[in-house]
JSON list of C-alpha atoms and ligand atoms in Angstrom, two decimals:
[
{"chain": "A", "resi": 100, "resn": "MET", "atom": "CA", "xyz": [-0.37, 0.04, 0.29]},
{"chain": "A", "resi": 101, "resn": "ASN", "atom": "CA", "xyz": [1.73, 3.58, -0.93]},
{"chain": "A", "resi": 102, "resn": "LEU", "atom": "CA", "xyz": [0.05, 6.06, 1.46]},
{"chain": "A", "resi": 103, "resn": "THR", "atom": "CA", "xyz": [0.60, 9.31, 1.42]},
{"chain": "A", "resi": 104, "resn": "ILE", "atom": "CA", "xyz": [-0.76, 12.37, 3.99]},
{"chain": "A", "resi": 105, "resn": "ARG", "atom": "CA", "xyz": [-0.89, 15.46, 2.39]},
{"chain": "A", "resi": 106, "resn": "PRO", "atom": "CA", "xyz": [-2.95, 19.18, 2.71]},
{"chain": "A", "resi": 107, "resn": "SER", "atom": "CA", "xyz": [-6.20, 18.37, 1.16]},
{"chain": "A", "resi": 108, "resn": "ARG", "atom": "CA", "xyz": [-7.24, 19.60, -2.19]},
{"chain": "A", "resi": 109, "resn": "ASP", "atom": "CA", "xyz": [-10.54, 20.88, -4.06]},
{"chain": "A", "resi": 110, "resn": "ASP", "atom": "CA", "xyz": [-10.81, 17.76, -6.02]},
{"chain": "A", "resi": 111, "resn": "ASP", "atom": "CA", "xyz": [-10.61, 15.75, -2.61]},
{"chain": "A", "resi": 112, "resn": "LEU", "atom": "CA", "xyz": [-13.95, 17.11, -2.00]},
{"chain": "A", "resi": 113, "resn": "PRO", "atom": "CA", "xyz": [-16.08, 14.32, -3.82]},
{"chain": "A", "resi": 114, "resn": "ALA", "atom": "CA", "xyz": [-13.95, 11.57, -1.75]},
{"chain": "A", "resi": 115, "resn": "VAL", "atom": "CA", "xyz": [-14.27, 13.39, 1.27]},
{"chain": "A", "resi": 116, "resn": "THR", "atom": "CA", "xyz": [-17.84, 14.07, 1.39]},
{"chain": "A", "resi": 117, "resn": "ALA", "atom": "CA", "xyz": [-18.36, 10.17, 0.21]},
{"chain": "A", "resi": 118, "resn": "ILE", "atom": "CA", "xyz": [-16.30, 8.98, 3.13]},
{"chain": "A", "resi": 119, "resn": "TYR", "atom": "CA", "xyz": [-18.45, 11.29, 5.74]},
{"chain": "A", "resi": 120, "resn": "ALA", "atom": "CA", "xyz": [-21.87, 10.56, 4.39]},
{"chain": "A", "resi": 121, "resn": "ASP", "atom": "CA", "xyz": [-21.15, 6.67, 4.89]},
{"chain": "A", "resi": 122, "resn": "ALA", "atom": "CA", "xyz": [-20.30, 7.48, 8.71]},
{"chain": "A", "resi": 123, "resn": "VAL", "atom": "CA", "xyz": [-23.35, 9.31, 9.28]},
{"chain": "A", "resi": 124, "resn": "LEU", "atom": "CA", "xyz": [-25.98, 7.30, 7.62]},
{"chain": "A", "resi": 125, "resn": "HIS", "atom": "CA", "xyz": [-24.03, 3.67, 8.97]},
{"chain": "A", "resi": 126, "resn": "GLY", "atom": "CA", "xyz": [-22.15, 5.10, 12.00]},
{"chain": "A", "resi": 127, "resn": "THR", "atom": "CA", "xyz": [-22.44, 6.87, 15.44]},
{"chain": "A", "resi": 128, "resn": "ALA", "atom": "CA", "xyz": [-19.07, 8.83, 15.34]},
{"chain": "A", "resi": 129, "resn": "SER", "atom": "CA", "xyz": [-20.93, 11.61, 13.96]},
{"chain": "A", "resi": 130, "resn": "PHE", "atom": "CA", "xyz": [-24.41, 13.13, 15.64]},
{"chain": "A", "resi": 131, "resn": "LYS", "atom": "CA", "xyz": [-25.83, 14.06, 12.45]},
{"chain": "A", "resi": 132, "resn": "LEU", "atom": "CA", "xyz": [-28.16, 12.16, 10.94]},
{"chain": "A", "resi": 133, "resn": "THR", "atom": "CA", "xyz": [-28.24, 12.92, 7.47]},
{"chain": "A", "resi": 134, "resn": "PRO", "atom": "CA", "xyz": [-24.79, 13.47, 5.07]},
{"chain": "A", "resi": 135, "resn": "PRO", "atom": "CA", "xyz": [-23.96, 16.85, 4.10]},
{"chain": "A", "resi": 136, "resn": "SER", "atom": "CA", "xyz": [-23.79, 17.85, 0.51]},
{"chain": "A", "resi": 137, "resn": "GLU", "atom": "CA", "xyz": [-20.53, 17.97, -1.28]},
{"chain": "A", "resi": 138, "resn": "ASP", "atom": "CA", "xyz": [-21.32, 22.00, -1.56]},
{"chain": "A", "resi": 139, "resn": "GLU", "atom": "CA", "xyz": [-21.60, 22.07, 2.20]},
{"chain": "A", "resi": 140, "resn": "MET", "atom": "CA", "xyz": [-18.45, 20.23, 2.85]},
{"chain": "A", "resi": 141, "resn": "THR", "atom": "CA", "xyz": [-16.64, 22.42, 0.42]},
{"chain": "A", "resi": 142, "resn": "ARG", "atom": "CA", "xyz": [-17.91, 25.49, 2.28]},
{"chain": "A", "resi": 143, "resn": "ARG", "atom": "CA", "xyz": [-16.78, 24.01, 5.60]},
{"chain": "A", "resi": 144, "resn": "ARG", "atom": "CA", "xyz": [-13.26, 23.36, 4.93]},
{"chain": "A", "resi": 145, "resn": "ALA", "atom": "CA", "xyz": [-13.19, 26.37, 3.19]},
{"chain": "A", "resi": 146, "resn": "VAL", "atom": "CA", "xyz": [-13.89, 28.11, 6.78]},
{"chain": "A", "resi": 147, "resn": "LEU", "atom": "CA", "xyz": [-11.55, 26.14, 8.32]},
{"chain": "A", "resi": 148, "resn": "LEU", "atom": "CA", "xyz": [-8.93, 26.79, 5.81]},
{"chain": "A", "resi": 149, "resn": "ASP", "atom": "CA", "xyz": [-9.57, 30.32, 6.35]},
{"chain": "A", "resi": 150, "resn": "SER", "atom": "CA", "xyz": [-9.63, 30.69, 9.54]},
{"chain": "A", "resi": 151, "resn": "GLY", "atom": "CA", "xyz": [-6.08, 28.79, 9.69]},
{"chain": "A", "resi": 152, "resn": "TYR", "atom": "CA", "xyz": [-6.75, 25.09, 10.77]},
{"chain": "A", "resi": 153, "resn": "PRO", "atom": "CA", "xyz": [-5.03, 22.15, 8.75]},
{"chain": "A", "resi": 154, "resn": "PHE", "atom": "CA", "xyz": [-7.28, 20.01, 6.72]},
{"chain": "A", "resi": 155, "resn": "LEU", "atom": "CA", "xyz": [-5.24, 16.79, 5.66]},
{"chain": "A", "resi": 156, "resn": "VAL", "atom": "CA", "xyz": [-6.19, 13.86, 3.39]},
{"chain": "A", "resi": 157, "resn": "ALA", "atom": "CA", "xyz": [-4.62, 10.13, 3.10]},
{"chain": "A", "resi": 158, "resn": "GLU", "atom": "CA", "xyz": [-3.89, 9.32, -0.30]},
{"chain": "A", "resi": 159, "resn": "CYS", "atom": "CA", "xyz": [-3.80, 5.54, -0.79]},
{"chain": "A", "resi": 160, "resn": "ASP", "atom": "CA", "xyz": [-2.79, 4.27, -3.95]},
{"chain": "A", "resi": 161, "resn": "GLY", "atom": "CA", "xyz": [-4.10, 7.42, -5.88]},
{"chain": "A", "resi": 162, "resn": "ALA", "atom": "CA", "xyz": [-7.57, 7.23, -4.13]},
{"chain": "A", "resi": 163, "resn": "VAL", "atom": "CA", "xyz": [-8.05, 9.32, -1.05]},
{"chain": "A", "resi": 164, "resn": "ALA", "atom": "CA", "xyz": [-8.75, 6.83, 2.05]},
{"chain": "A", "resi": 165, "resn": "GLY", "atom": "CA", "xyz": [-9.12, 9.48, 4.51]},
{"chain": "A", "resi": 166, "resn": "TYR", "atom": "CA", "xyz": [-9.38, 12.54, 5.92]},
{"chain": "A", "resi": 167, "resn": "ALA", "atom": "CA", "xyz": [-8.46, 14.41, 9.03]},
{"chain": "A", "resi": 168, "resn": "TYR", "atom": "CA", "xyz": [-8.76, 17.96, 9.88]},
{"chain": "A", "resi": 169, "resn": "ALA", "atom": "CA", "xyz": [-8.69, 20.57, 13.10]},
{"chain": "A", "resi": 170, "resn": "GLY", "atom": "CA", "xyz": [-11.44, 23.06, 14.05]},
{"chain": "A", "resi": 171, "resn": "ALA", "atom": "CA", "xyz": [-12.00, 25.27, 16.74]},
{"chain": "A", "resi": 172, "resn": "TYR", "atom": "CA", "xyz": [-13.24, 23.37, 20.01]},
{"chain": "A", "resi": 173, "resn": "ARG", "atom": "CA", "xyz": [-15.46, 26.36, 21.09]},
{"chain": "A", "resi": 174, "resn": "SER", "atom": "CA", "xyz": [-15.72, 29.91, 19.34]},
{"chain": "A", "resi": 175, "resn": "ARG", "atom": "CA", "xyz": [-14.95, 32.11, 22.45]},
{"chain": "A", "resi": 176, "resn": "PRO", "atom": "CA", "xyz": [-11.54, 33.65, 22.41]},
{"chain": "A", "resi": 177, "resn": "ALA", "atom": "CA", "xyz": [-10.24, 31.94, 25.25]},
{"chain": "A", "resi": 178, "resn": "TYR", "atom": "CA", "xyz": [-10.65, 28.66, 23.60]},
{"chain": "A", "resi": 179, "resn": "ARG", "atom": "CA", "xyz": [-8.41, 29.96, 20.90]},
{"chain": "A", "resi": 180, "resn": "SER", "atom": "CA", "xyz": [-5.32, 27.55, 21.55]},
{"chain": "A", "resi": 181, "resn": "THR", "atom": "CA", "xyz": [-7.78, 24.68, 21.59]},
{"chain": "A", "resi": 182, "resn": "VAL", "atom": "CA", "xyz": [-8.78, 22.49, 18.81]},
{"chain": "A", "resi": 183, "resn": "GLU", "atom": "CA", "xyz": [-11.08, 19.59, 18.53]},
{"chain": "A", "resi": 184, "resn": "ASP", "atom": "CA", "xyz": [-9.98, 16.97, 15.60]},
{"chain": "A", "resi": 185, "resn": "SER", "atom": "CA", "xyz": [-12.07, 14.75, 12.95]},
{"chain": "A", "resi": 186, "resn": "ILE", "atom": "CA", "xyz": [-10.77, 11.90, 11.39]},
{"chain": "A", "resi": 187, "resn": "TYR", "atom": "CA", "xyz": [-12.48, 9.82, 8.94]},
{"chain": "A", "resi": 188, "resn": "VAL", "atom": "CA", "xyz": [-11.40, 6.77, 7.00]},
{"chain": "A", "resi": 189, "resn": "ALA", "atom": "CA", "xyz": [-13.31, 5.02, 4.22]},
{"chain": "A", "resi": 190, "resn": "ARG", "atom": "CA", "xyz": [-14.75, 1.65, 5.43]},
{"chain": "A", "resi": 191, "resn": "GLU", "atom": "CA", "xyz": [-12.63, -0.68, 3.10]},
{"chain": "A", "resi": 192, "resn": "ALA", "atom": "CA", "xyz": [-9.25, 1.06, 4.26]},
{"chain": "A", "resi": 193, "resn": "ARG", "atom": "CA", "xyz": [-9.97, 0.60, 8.12]},
{"chain": "A", "resi": 194, "resn": "ARG", "atom": "CA", "xyz": [-7.49, -1.10, 10.01]},
{"chain": "A", "resi": 195, "resn": "GLN", "atom": "CA", "xyz": [-4.38, -0.96, 7.66]},
{"chain": "A", "resi": 196, "resn": "GLY", "atom": "CA", "xyz": [-2.42, 1.90, 9.64]},
{"chain": "A", "resi": 197, "resn": "VAL", "atom": "CA", "xyz": [-4.49, 4.57, 7.75]},
{"chain": "A", "resi": 198, "resn": "GLY", "atom": "CA", "xyz": [-5.69, 6.68, 10.96]},
{"chain": "A", "resi": 199, "resn": "ALA", "atom": "CA", "xyz": [-2.21, 5.96, 12.66]},
{"chain": "A", "resi": 200, "resn": "ALA", "atom": "CA", "xyz": [-0.64, 7.90, 9.97]},
{"chain": "A", "resi": 201, "resn": "LEU", "atom": "CA", "xyz": [-3.52, 10.94, 9.99]},
{"chain": "A", "resi": 202, "resn": "LEU", "atom": "CA", "xyz": [-3.80, 11.48, 13.18]},
{"chain": "A", "resi": 203, "resn": "PRO", "atom": "CA", "xyz": [-0.12, 12.44, 14.36]},
{"chain": "A", "resi": 204, "resn": "ALA", "atom": "CA", "xyz": [0.03, 14.39, 11.02]},
{"chain": "A", "resi": 205, "resn": "LEU", "atom": "CA", "xyz": [-2.75, 16.35, 12.34]},
{"chain": "A", "resi": 206, "resn": "ILE", "atom": "CA", "xyz": [-1.39, 16.46, 15.77]},
{"chain": "A", "resi": 207, "resn": "ALA", "atom": "CA", "xyz": [2.18, 17.69, 14.10]},
{"chain": "A", "resi": 208, "resn": "ALA", "atom": "CA", "xyz": [0.18, 20.54, 12.09]},
{"chain": "A", "resi": 209, "resn": "CYS", "atom": "CA", "xyz": [-1.26, 21.75, 14.67]},
{"chain": "A", "resi": 210, "resn": "GLU", "atom": "CA", "xyz": [2.02, 22.01, 16.72]},
{"chain": "A", "resi": 211, "resn": "GLN", "atom": "CA", "xyz": [3.46, 23.60, 14.60]},
{"chain": "A", "resi": 212, "resn": "LEU", "atom": "CA", "xyz": [0.58, 26.12, 14.52]},
{"chain": "A", "resi": 213, "resn": "ASP", "atom": "CA", "xyz": [1.37, 26.40, 17.74]},
{"chain": "A", "resi": 214, "resn": "PHE", "atom": "CA", "xyz": [-1.85, 25.18, 19.39]},
{"chain": "A", "resi": 215, "resn": "ARG", "atom": "CA", "xyz": [-1.72, 23.83, 22.89]},
{"chain": "A", "resi": 216, "resn": "THR", "atom": "CA", "xyz": [-4.52, 21.16, 23.26]},
{"chain": "A", "resi": 217, "resn": "MET", "atom": "CA", "xyz": [-6.30, 18.79, 21.45]},
{"chain": "A", "resi": 218, "resn": "ILE", "atom": "CA", "xyz": [-9.71, 17.38, 22.63]},
{"chain": "A", "resi": 219, "resn": "ALA", "atom": "CA", "xyz": [-11.74, 14.49, 20.57]},
{"chain": "A", "resi": 220, "resn": "VAL", "atom": "CA", "xyz": [-15.41, 14.44, 20.94]},
{"chain": "A", "resi": 221, "resn": "ILE", "atom": "CA", "xyz": [-16.00, 10.69, 19.89]},
{"chain": "A", "resi": 222, "resn": "GLY", "atom": "CA", "xyz": [-19.61, 9.71, 19.29]},
{"chain": "A", "resi": 223, "resn": "ASP", "atom": "CA", "xyz": [-20.20, 6.43, 21.39]},
{"chain": "A", "resi": 224, "resn": "SER", "atom": "CA", "xyz": [-19.09, 4.60, 24.15]},
{"chain": "A", "resi": 225, "resn": "ASN", "atom": "CA", "xyz": [-18.67, 1.71, 21.86]},
{"chain": "A", "resi": 226, "resn": "SER", "atom": "CA", "xyz": [-16.43, 3.42, 19.27]},
{"chain": "A", "resi": 227, "resn": "ALA", "atom": "CA", "xyz": [-13.28, 1.21, 19.95]},
{"chain": "A", "resi": 228, "resn": "GLY", "atom": "CA", "xyz": [-11.57, 2.28, 16.66]},
{"chain": "A", "resi": 229, "resn": "SER", "atom": "CA", "xyz": [-11.65, 6.07, 17.39]},
{"chain": "A", "resi": 230, "resn": "ILE", "atom": "CA", "xyz": [-11.21, 5.11, 21.31]},
{"chain": "A", "resi": 231, "resn": "GLY", "atom": "CA", "xyz": [-8.03, 3.08, 20.50]},
{"chain": "A", "resi": 232, "resn": "LEU", "atom": "CA", "xyz": [-6.83, 5.26, 17.56]},
{"chain": "A", "resi": 233, "resn": "HIS", "atom": "CA", "xyz": [-7.01, 8.10, 19.75]},
{"chain": "A", "resi": 234, "resn": "ARG", "atom": "CA", "xyz": [-5.35, 6.14, 23.16]},
{"chain": "A", "resi": 235, "resn": "ARG", "atom": "CA", "xyz": [-2.60, 5.43, 20.77]},
{"chain": "A", "resi": 236, "resn": "CYS", "atom": "CA", "xyz": [-2.00, 8.80, 19.85]},
{"chain": "A", "resi": 237, "resn": "GLY", "atom": "CA", "xyz": [-1.32, 9.99, 22.99]},
{"chain": "A", "resi": 238, "resn": "PHE", "atom": "CA", "xyz": [-4.91, 11.03, 24.41]},
{"chain": "A", "resi": 239, "resn": "ARG", "atom": "CA", "xyz": [-6.16, 10.18, 27.40]},
{"chain": "A", "resi": 240, "resn": "GLU", "atom": "CA", "xyz": [-10.08, 9.77, 28.34]},
{"chain": "A", "resi": 241, "resn": "VAL", "atom": "CA", "xyz": [-11.24, 12.81, 30.23]},
{"chain": "A", "resi": 242, "resn": "GLY", "atom": "CA", "xyz": [-14.88, 12.30, 30.54]},
{"chain": "A", "resi": 243, "resn": "ILE", "atom": "CA", "xyz": [-17.87, 10.60, 29.15]},
{"chain": "A", "resi": 244, "resn": "LEU", "atom": "CA", "xyz": [-21.12, 12.63, 28.81]},
{"chain": "A", "resi": 245, "resn": "GLU", "atom": "CA", "xyz": [-23.80, 9.69, 29.31]},
{"chain": "A", "resi": 246, "resn": "GLY", "atom": "CA", "xyz": [-26.41, 9.43, 26.75]},
{"chain": "A", "resi": 247, "resn": "VAL", "atom": "CA", "xyz": [-26.27, 13.11, 24.76]},
{"chain": "A", "resi": 248, "resn": "GLY", "atom": "CA", "xyz": [-27.21, 11.80, 21.69]},
{"chain": "A", "resi": 249, "resn": "TYR", "atom": "CA", "xyz": [-29.89, 9.36, 19.99]},
{"chain": "A", "resi": 250, "resn": "LYS", "atom": "CA", "xyz": [-29.46, 7.59, 16.36]},
{"chain": "A", "resi": 251, "resn": "HIS", "atom": "CA", "xyz": [-30.16, 3.89, 15.16]},
{"chain": "A", "resi": 252, "resn": "GLY", "atom": "CA", "xyz": [-32.63, 3.51, 17.99]},
{"chain": "A", "resi": 253, "resn": "ARG", "atom": "CA", "xyz": [-30.51, 4.06, 21.01]},
{"chain": "A", "resi": 254, "resn": "TRP", "atom": "CA", "xyz": [-29.08, 6.79, 23.43]},
{"chain": "A", "resi": 255, "resn": "LEU", "atom": "CA", "xyz": [-25.27, 7.35, 22.64]},
{"chain": "A", "resi": 256, "resn": "ASP", "atom": "CA", "xyz": [-22.67, 8.75, 24.89]},
{"chain": "A", "resi": 257, "resn": "SER", "atom": "CA", "xyz": [-19.71, 11.13, 24.03]},
{"chain": "A", "resi": 258, "resn": "VAL", "atom": "CA", "xyz": [-16.56, 10.21, 25.14]},
{"chain": "A", "resi": 259, "resn": "LEU", "atom": "CA", "xyz": [-13.98, 13.22, 25.57]},
{"chain": "A", "resi": 260, "resn": "MET", "atom": "CA", "xyz": [-10.30, 12.40, 25.47]},
{"chain": "A", "resi": 261, "resn": "GLN", "atom": "CA", "xyz": [-7.37, 15.20, 25.28]},
{"chain": "A", "resi": 262, "resn": "ARG", "atom": "CA", "xyz": [-4.03, 15.67, 24.39]},
{"chain": "A", "resi": 263, "resn": "ARG", "atom": "CA", "xyz": [-1.36, 18.55, 25.18]},
{"chain": "A", "resi": 264, "resn": "LEU", "atom": "CA", "xyz": [0.38, 19.96, 21.81]},
{"chain": "A", "resi": 265, "resn": "GLY", "atom": "CA", "xyz": [3.92, 21.22, 22.30]},
{"chain": "A", "resi": 266, "resn": "PRO", "atom": "CA", "xyz": [4.56, 22.85, 25.81]},
{"chain": "A", "resi": 267, "resn": "GLY", "atom": "CA", "xyz": [0.96, 22.75, 26.25]},
{"chain": "A", "resi": 268, "resn": "MET", "atom": "CA", "xyz": [0.38, 24.62, 29.88]},
{"chain": "A", "resi": 269, "resn": "GLY", "atom": "CA", "xyz": [4.21, 24.99, 30.35]},
{"chain": "A", "resi": 270, "resn": "ALA", "atom": "CA", "xyz": [3.98, 28.43, 28.45]},
{"chain": "A", "resi": 271, "resn": "PRO", "atom": "CA", "xyz": [1.28, 31.00, 27.93]},
{"chain": "A", "resi": 272, "resn": "PRO", "atom": "CA", "xyz": [-0.06, 31.27, 24.38]},
{"chain": "A", "resi": 273, "resn": "PRO", "atom": "CA", "xyz": [1.30, 32.92, 21.50]},
{"chain": "A", "resi": 274, "resn": "TRP", "atom": "CA", "xyz": [-1.28, 35.61, 21.22]},
{"chain": "A", "resi": 275, "resn": "HIS", "atom": "CA", "xyz": [-1.35, 36.27, 25.31]},
{"chain": "A", "resi": 276, "resn": "GLU", "atom": "CA", "xyz": [0.54, 39.38, 24.97]},
{"chain": "A", "resi": 277, "resn": "SER", "atom": "CA", "xyz": [-1.10, 40.98, 22.45]},
{"chain": "A", "resi": 278, "resn": "MET", "atom": "CA", "xyz": [-4.63, 40.88, 24.28]},
{"chain": "A", "resi": 279, "resn": "THR", "atom": "CA", "xyz": [-3.16, 42.19, 27.34]},
{"chain": "A", "resi": 280, "resn": "ARG", "atom": "CA", "xyz": [-1.57, 45.10, 26.01]},
{"chain": "B", "resi": 162, "resn": "LIG", "atom": "C1", "xyz": [-11.41, 5.47, 14.08]},
{"chain": "B", "resi": 162, "resn": "LIG", "atom": "C2", "xyz": [-10.76, 5.19, 12.73]},
{"chain": "B", "resi": 162, "resn": "LIG", "atom": "C3", "xyz": [-10.88, 6.77, 12.33]},
{"chain": "B", "resi": 162, "resn": "LIG", "atom": "C4", "xyz": [-9.57, 4.48, 12.81]},
{"chain": "B", "resi": 162, "resn": "LIG", "atom": "O1", "xyz": [-8.85, 4.58, 11.40]},
{"chain": "B", "resi": 162, "resn": "LIG", "atom": "P1", "xyz": [-7.95, 3.24, 11.05]},
{"chain": "B", "resi": 162, "resn": "LIG", "atom": "O2", "xyz": [-7.23, 3.71, 9.65]},
{"chain": "B", "resi": 162, "resn": "LIG", "atom": "O3", "xyz": [-9.15, 2.13, 10.78]},
{"chain": "B", "resi": 162, "resn": "LIG", "atom": "O4", "xyz": [-7.04, 2.98, 12.20]},
{"chain": "B", "resi": 162, "resn": "LIG", "atom": "P2", "xyz": [-5.72, 2.09, 12.09]},
{"chain": "B", "resi": 162, "resn": "LIG", "atom": "O5", "xyz": [-5.90, 1.05, 11.22]},
{"chain": "B", "resi": 162, "resn": "LIG", "atom": "O6", "xyz": [-4.21, 3.22, 11.95]},
{"chain": "B", "resi": 162, "resn": "LIG", "atom": "O7", "xyz": [-5.53, 1.77, 13.71]},
{"chain": "B", "resi": 162, "resn": "LIG", "atom": "C5", "xyz": [-4.54, 2.78, 14.57]},
{"chain": "B", "resi": 162, "resn": "LIG", "atom": "C6", "xyz": [-4.79, 2.05, 15.84]},
{"chain": "B", "resi": 162, "resn": "LIG", "atom": "O8", "xyz": [-6.24, 2.59, 15.91]},
{"chain": "B", "resi": 162, "resn": "LIG", "atom": "C7", "xyz": [-6.89, 1.36, 17.28]},
{"chain": "B", "resi": 162, "resn": "LIG", "atom": "N1", "xyz": [-8.01, 0.88, 16.62]},
{"chain": "B", "resi": 162, "resn": "LIG", "atom": "C8", "xyz": [-8.13, 1.10, 14.98]},
{"chain": "B", "resi": 162, "resn": "LIG", "atom": "N2", "xyz": [-9.51, 0.42, 14.76]},
{"chain": "B", "resi": 162, "resn": "LIG", "atom": "C9", "xyz": [-9.95, -0.44, 15.80]},
{"chain": "B", "resi": 162, "resn": "LIG", "atom": "C10", "xyz": [-10.96, -0.97, 16.59]},
{"chain": "B", "resi": 162, "resn": "LIG", "atom": "N3", "xyz": [-11.63, -1.34, 15.48]},
{"chain": "B", "resi": 162, "resn": "LIG", "atom": "N4", "xyz": [-10.93, -1.35, 17.20]},
{"chain": "B", "resi": 162, "resn": "LIG", "atom": "C11", "xyz": [-10.01, -1.29, 18.44]},
{"chain": "B", "resi": 162, "resn": "LIG", "atom": "N5", "xyz": [-8.90, -0.36, 18.33]},
{"chain": "B", "resi": 162, "resn": "LIG", "atom": "C12", "xyz": [-8.83, -0.21, 16.89]},
{"chain": "B", "resi": 162, "resn": "LIG", "atom": "C13", "xyz": [-6.03, 0.35, 17.08]},
{"chain": "B", "resi": 162, "resn": "LIG", "atom": "O9", "xyz": [-4.95, 1.04, 18.35]},
{"chain": "B", "resi": 162, "resn": "LIG", "atom": "C14", "xyz": [-4.49, 0.48, 16.11]},
{"chain": "B", "resi": 162, "resn": "LIG", "atom": "O10", "xyz": [-3.96, 0.12, 16.24]},
{"chain": "B", "resi": 162, "resn": "LIG", "atom": "P3", "xyz": [-3.15, -1.48, 15.85]},
{"chain": "B", "resi": 162, "resn": "LIG", "atom": "O11", "xyz": [-3.50, -1.58, 14.43]},
{"chain": "B", "resi": 162, "resn": "LIG", "atom": "O12", "xyz": [-1.41, -1.52, 15.97]},
{"chain": "B", "resi": 162, "resn": "LIG", "atom": "O13", "xyz": [-4.11, -2.01, 16.83]},
{"chain": "B", "resi": 162, "resn": "LIG", "atom": "C15", "xyz": [-11.31, 4.56, 11.51]},
{"chain": "B", "resi": 162, "resn": "LIG", "atom": "O14", "xyz": [-11.87, 3.43, 12.64]},
{"chain": "B", "resi": 162, "resn": "LIG", "atom": "C16", "xyz": [-13.05, 5.33, 11.18]},
{"chain": "B", "resi": 162, "resn": "LIG", "atom": "O15", "xyz": [-13.21, 5.99, 10.42]},
{"chain": "B", "resi": 162, "resn": "LIG", "atom": "N6", "xyz": [-13.92, 5.44, 11.83]},
{"chain": "B", "resi": 162, "resn": "LIG", "atom": "C17", "xyz": [-15.50, 5.99, 11.84]},
{"chain": "B", "resi": 162, "resn": "LIG", "atom": "C18", "xyz": [-15.38, 7.24, 12.40]},
{"chain": "B", "resi": 162, "resn": "LIG", "atom": "C19", "xyz": [-14.83, 7.64, 13.43]},
{"chain": "B", "resi": 162, "resn": "LIG", "atom": "O16", "xyz": [-15.23, 6.93, 14.36]},
{"chain": "B", "resi": 162, "resn": "LIG", "atom": "N7", "xyz": [-13.75, 8.75, 13.59]},
{"chain": "B", "resi": 162, "resn": "LIG", "atom": "C20", "xyz": [-13.68, 9.31, 14.40]},
{"chain": "B", "resi": 162, "resn": "LIG", "atom": "C21", "xyz": [-14.07, 10.78, 14.98]},
{"chain": "B", "resi": 162, "resn": "LIG", "atom": "S1", "xyz": [-13.61, 11.73, 16.22]}
]
């Protein structure tokens, strides 16, 4: 398998939209109930890139096998150094190391941008794949919100996991001084 991790391009959007649509329709990682259109995914990616967040894809033998991006964890300004990750691998490409290549690349990109904490909000306590991948990439479980979602006929937890990025809380964020001056 020839696997490359690279920044996403406009022409990746059909594959990205299809990967996410499958996860929305058949999985519990996303609490969306209907898949967004390609236009909506295009708009979402543009907003992320315009705001300075990384959006990566895994290209496997010439086809997009997965994607990962970071976005704001919450919008209030004091949360600015904290990002939330999203990662989806095409069903047929899972358990072949795609996630294990994508997530560390996203972490490295976020450290380069001087973000300090990455949060994973994992839909469903039964999401062994996502919990296992995040644990393997240095995340620890920090909480469970019980039964906050309902999908496919059952109540779903959200599992919260967190990982330090770069110096983490060991130094103030780079934007701190300009905010207090
Ligand atoms: C979670 C997901 C991204 C993992 O991607 P993947 O390419 O299948 O993962 P990898 O093959 O790189 O596996 C990396 C590690 O993750 C863990 N893992 C992956 N799938 C697993 C599973 N089904 N059960 C338990 N652990 C699993 C293992 O620790 C694995 O390492 P190992 O193979 O050495 O044991 C993929 O299963 C997926 O897209 N799931 C649906 C969407 C989702 O849950 N996204 C996360 C939203 S936050």
